[in-house]
């Protein structure tokens, strides 16, 4: 049964690719920000953002420095800056715990809107 499911999936994907080659390209998405009279405001990074984004925003960097001082100066920063705190936690030798993440999250949520 697994082989027939795999074969059916391959056939559907192949058929879809073949029909996509003959179909007209989709129209570009419409940009509604110009209609509003201004560009959309950039949202502040959240606990789900990359560490790099959290460090790049001055307000969120204060929170990061409060709970994880020197994180941006860590020798391996370049290797983990694109990851979230939850992704880095298992490799942090106990420095980034669920409690630390929860405290950072609470402080981030308490910041005024950007």
Coordinates of N, CA and C in Angstrom, one line a residue:
X1 N 0.8 -1.2 0.0 CA 0.0 0.0 0.0 C 0.9 1.3 0.0
X2 N 2.0 1.2 0.7 CA 2.9 2.4 0.7 C 3.4 2.7 -0.7
X3 N 3.8 1.7 -1.4 CA 4.3 1.9 -2.8 C 3.2 2.6 -3.7
X4 N 2.0 2.1 -3.6 CA 0.9 2.7 -4.4 C 0.6 4.1 -4.0
X5 N 0.7 4.4 -2.7 CA 0.5 5.8 -2.2 C 1.7 6.7 -2.7
X6 N 2.9 6.2 -2.7 CA 4.0 6.9 -3.2 C 3.9 7.2 -4.7
X7 N 3.5 6.1 -5.4 CA 3.3 6.3 -6.9 C 2.3 7.3 -7.2
X8 N 1.2 7.2 -6.4 CA 0.1 8.2 -6.7 C 0.6 9.6 -6.4
X9 N 1.3 9.8 -5.4 CA 1.9 11.1 -5.0 C 2.8 11.6 -6.1
X10 N 3.7 10.8 -6.6 CA 4.6 11.1 -7.7 C 3.8 11.5 -9.0
X11 N 2.7 10.7 -9.3 CA 1.9 11.0 -10.4 C 1.2 12.4 -10.3
X12 N 0.7 12.7 -9.1 CA 0.0 13.9 -8.9 C 1.0 15.1 -9.0
X13 N 2.1 15.0 -8.4 CA 3.2 16.0 -8.5 C 3.6 16.2 -9.9
X14 N 3.9 15.1 -10.6 CA 4.3 15.2 -12.0 C 3.3 15.9 -12.9
X15 N 2.0 15.5 -12.7 CA 0.9 16.1 -13.5 C 0.8 17.5 -13.2
X16 N 0.9 17.9 -11.9 CA 0.8 19.3 -11.5 C 1.9 20.1 -12.1
X17 N 3.1 19.5 -12.2 CA 4.3 20.3 -12.8 C 4.1 20.4 -14.3
X18 N 3.6 19.4 -14.9 CA 3.3 19.5 -16.4 C 2.3 20.6 -16.7
X19 N 1.2 20.6 -15.9 CA 0.2 21.6 -16.2 C 0.6 23.0 -15.8
X20 N 1.5 23.1 -14.8 CA 2.0 24.4 -14.4 C 2.9 25.0 -15.5
X21 N 3.6 24.2 -16.3 CA 4.4 24.7 -17.3 C 3.6 25.3 -18.4
X22 N 2.4 24.9 -18.6 CA 1.5 25.5 -19.7 C 0.6 26.6 -19.2
X23 N 0.5 26.7 -17.9 CA -0.5 27.7 -17.3 C 0.2 29.0 -17.4
X24 N -0.6 30.1 -17.4 CA -0.1 31.4 -17.4 C 0.4 31.7 -16.0
X25 N 1.4 32.6 -15.9 CA 1.9 32.9 -14.5 C 0.9 33.7 -13.7
X26 N 0.9 33.5 -12.4 CA -0.1 34.2 -11.6 C 0.2 35.7 -11.6
X27 N -0.9 36.5 -11.4 CA -0.7 37.9 -11.3 C 0.0 38.3 -10.1
X28 N 0.9 39.3 -10.1 CA 1.6 39.7 -8.9 C 0.6 40.1 -7.8
X29 N 1.0 39.8 -6.5 CA 0.1 40.2 -5.4 C 0.0 41.7 -5.3
X30 N -1.1 42.2 -5.0 CA -1.3 43.7 -4.9 C -0.8 44.2 -3.6
X31 N -0.1 45.3 -3.6 CA 0.4 45.9 -2.4 C -0.6 46.9 -1.9
X32 N -1.2 46.6 -0.8 CA -2.2 47.5 -0.2 C -1.6 48.6 0.7
X33 N -0.4 48.5 1.0 CA 0.2 49.5 1.9 C 0.1 50.9 1.4
X34 N 0.3 51.1 0.1 CA 0.2 52.4 -0.5 C -1.2 53.0 -0.4
X35 N -2.2 52.1 -0.4 CA -3.6 52.6 -0.3 C -3.9 53.1 1.1
X36 N -3.2 52.7 2.1 CA -3.4 53.1 3.5 C -2.8 54.5 3.8
X37 N -2.0 55.0 2.9 CA -1.4 56.3 3.0 C -0.1 56.3 3.7
X38 N 0.4 55.1 4.2 CA 1.7 55.0 4.8 C 2.1 53.5 4.8
X39 N 3.4 53.3 5.0 CA 3.9 52.0 5.0 C 3.5 51.3 6.3
X40 N 3.4 50.0 6.3 CA 3.0 49.3 7.6 C 4.2 49.5 8.6
X41 N 3.8 49.6 9.8 CA 4.8 49.7 10.9 C 5.5 48.4 11.1
X42 N 6.8 48.5 11.3 CA 7.5 47.2 11.6 C 7.2 46.8 13.0
X43 N 6.9 45.5 13.2 CA 6.6 45.0 14.5 C 7.8 44.7 15.2
X44 N 7.8 44.8 16.6 CA 8.9 44.4 17.4 C 9.2 42.9 17.3
X45 N 10.4 42.5 17.4 CA 10.7 41.1 17.5 C 10.0 40.5 18.7
X46 N 9.7 39.2 18.6 CA 9.0 38.4 19.7 C 9.9 37.3 20.1
X47 N 9.5 36.5 21.1 CA 10.2 35.4 21.6 C 10.5 34.4 20.5
X48 N 9.6 34.4 19.4 CA 9.8 33.5 18.3 C 10.7 34.0 17.2
X49 N 11.2 35.2 17.4 CA 12.1 35.8 16.4 C 13.5 35.3 16.6
X50 N 14.4 35.5 15.6 CA 15.7 35.1 15.7 C 16.5 35.9 16.8
X51 N 17.5 35.4 17.3 CA 18.3 36.1 18.3 C 18.9 37.3 17.7
X52 N 19.3 37.2 16.4 CA 19.8 38.4 15.7 C 18.8 39.5 15.7
X53 N 17.5 39.2 15.4 CA 16.5 40.2 15.4 C 16.2 40.8 16.8
X54 N 16.3 40.0 17.8 CA 16.1 40.5 19.2 C 17.2 41.4 19.6
X55 N 18.4 41.2 19.1 CA 19.6 42.0 19.5 C 19.6 43.3 18.6
X56 N 19.1 43.2 17.4 CA 19.2 44.3 16.5 C 18.2 45.5 16.9
X57 N 17.1 45.1 17.5 CA 16.1 46.2 18.0 C 16.6 46.7 19.3
X58 N 16.8 48.0 19.4 CA 17.3 48.6 20.7 C 16.5 48.3 21.9
X59 N 15.2 48.3 21.8 CA 14.3 48.0 22.9 C 14.4 46.5 23.4
X60 N 14.4 45.6 22.4 CA 14.5 44.2 22.8 C 15.9 43.8 23.2
X61 N 16.9 44.5 22.7 CA 18.3 44.3 23.1 C 18.4 44.5 24.6
X62 N 17.8 45.5 25.1 CA 17.8 45.8 26.6 C 17.3 44.6 27.3
X63 N 16.2 44.0 26.8 CA 15.6 42.8 27.5 C 16.6 41.7 27.4
X64 N 17.2 41.5 26.3 CA 18.2 40.4 26.1 C 19.4 40.6 27.0
X65 N 19.9 41.8 27.1 CA 21.0 42.1 27.9 C 20.7 41.9 29.4
X66 N 19.5 42.1 29.8 CA 19.0 42.0 31.2 C 19.1 40.5 31.6
X67 N 18.6 39.6 30.7 CA 18.5 38.2 31.0 C 19.7 37.3 30.6
X68 N 20.3 37.8 29.5 CA 21.4 37.0 28.9 C 22.6 38.0 28.6
X69 N 23.2 38.6 29.6 CA 24.2 39.6 29.3 C 25.3 39.0 28.5
X70 N 25.8 39.8 27.5 CA 26.9 39.4 26.7 C 26.6 38.4 25.6
X71 N 25.3 38.0 25.4 CA 25.0 37.0 24.4 C 25.5 37.4 23.0
X72 N 25.3 38.7 22.6 CA 25.7 39.2 21.3 C 27.3 39.2 21.2
X73 N 28.0 39.1 22.2 CA 29.5 39.1 22.2 C 30.0 37.6 22.3
X74 N 29.1 36.6 22.4 CA 29.6 35.3 22.5 C 30.4 34.9 21.3
X75 N 31.5 34.1 21.4 CA 32.3 33.8 20.3 C 31.6 33.0 19.2
X76 N 30.5 32.3 19.5 CA 29.8 31.5 18.5 C 28.5 32.2 18.1
X77 N 28.4 33.5 18.4 CA 27.2 34.3 18.0 C 26.8 34.1 16.5
X78 N 27.8 34.2 15.7 CA 27.6 34.0 14.2 C 27.0 32.7 13.9
X79 N 27.2 31.7 14.7 CA 26.6 30.4 14.4 C 25.2 30.2 14.9
X80 N 24.8 30.9 15.9 CA 23.4 30.7 16.4 C 22.5 32.0 16.3
X81 N 23.0 33.1 15.7 CA 22.2 34.3 15.7 C 20.9 34.1 14.9
X82 N 20.9 33.2 13.9 CA 19.7 33.0 13.1 C 18.7 32.1 13.7
X83 N 19.0 31.6 14.9 CA 18.1 30.7 15.6 C 17.3 31.4 16.7
X84 N 16.2 30.8 17.1 CA 15.4 31.3 18.2 C 16.1 30.9 19.6
X85 N 15.6 31.5 20.6 CA 16.1 31.1 21.9 C 15.8 29.6 22.2
X86 N 14.6 29.2 21.9 CA 14.2 27.8 22.1 C 15.1 26.8 21.3
X87 N 15.5 27.2 20.1 CA 16.4 26.4 19.4 C 17.8 26.3 20.0
X88 N 18.2 27.4 20.5 CA 19.6 27.4 21.1 C 19.6 26.8 22.5
X89 N 18.5 26.8 23.2 CA 18.5 26.3 24.6 C 19.2 25.0 24.8
X90 N 18.9 24.0 24.0 CA 19.5 22.7 24.3 C 21.1 22.7 24.2
X91 N 21.6 23.7 23.6 CA 23.1 23.8 23.4 C 23.7 24.8 24.3
X92 N 22.9 25.4 25.2 CA 23.4 26.5 26.0 C 24.0 26.1 27.4
X93 N 24.2 24.8 27.6 CA 24.7 24.3 28.8 C 23.9 24.9 30.1
X94 N 22.6 24.9 29.9 CA 21.8 25.3 31.0 C 21.6 26.8 31.2
X95 N 22.2 27.6 30.4 CA 22.0 29.1 30.5 C 20.7 29.6 30.0
X96 N 20.2 29.0 29.0 CA 18.9 29.4 28.4 C 17.9 28.3 28.8
X97 N 17.1 28.6 29.9 CA 16.2 27.6 30.4 C 14.8 28.1 30.0
X98 N 13.8 27.2 30.3 CA 12.4 27.6 30.1 C 12.0 28.8 30.9
X99 N 12.6 28.9 32.1 CA 12.3 30.1 33.0 C 12.9 31.4 32.4
X100 N 14.1 31.3 31.9 CA 14.7 32.5 31.2 C 13.9 32.9 30.0
X101 N 13.5 31.9 29.2 CA 12.7 32.2 28.0 C 11.4 32.9 28.4
X102 N 10.7 32.3 29.4 CA 9.4 32.9 29.9 C 9.6 34.3 30.4
X103 N 10.7 34.6 31.1 CA 11.0 35.9 31.6 C 11.2 36.9 30.5
X104 N 12.0 36.5 29.5 CA 12.3 37.3 28.3 C 11.0 37.6 27.6
X105 N 10.2 36.6 27.4 CA 8.9 36.7 26.7 C 8.0 37.7 27.4
X106 N 7.9 37.6 28.7 CA 7.1 38.5 29.5 C 7.6 40.0 29.4
X107 N 8.9 40.2 29.4 CA 9.4 41.5 29.3 C 9.2 42.1 27.9
X108 N 9.3 41.2 26.9 CA 9.1 41.6 25.5 C 7.7 42.1 25.3
X109 N 6.8 41.3 25.9 CA 5.3 41.6 25.7 C 5.0 42.9 26.5
X110 N 5.8 43.3 27.5 CA 5.5 44.5 28.3 C 6.0 45.8 27.6
X111 N 6.9 45.6 26.5 CA 7.4 46.7 25.9 C 6.3 47.5 25.1
X112 N 6.4 48.8 25.1 CA 5.5 49.6 24.3 C 5.5 49.2 22.8
X113 N 4.5 49.4 22.1 CA 4.4 49.1 20.6 C 5.5 49.9 19.9
X114 N 6.0 49.3 18.9 CA 7.1 50.0 18.1 C 6.5 51.2 17.3

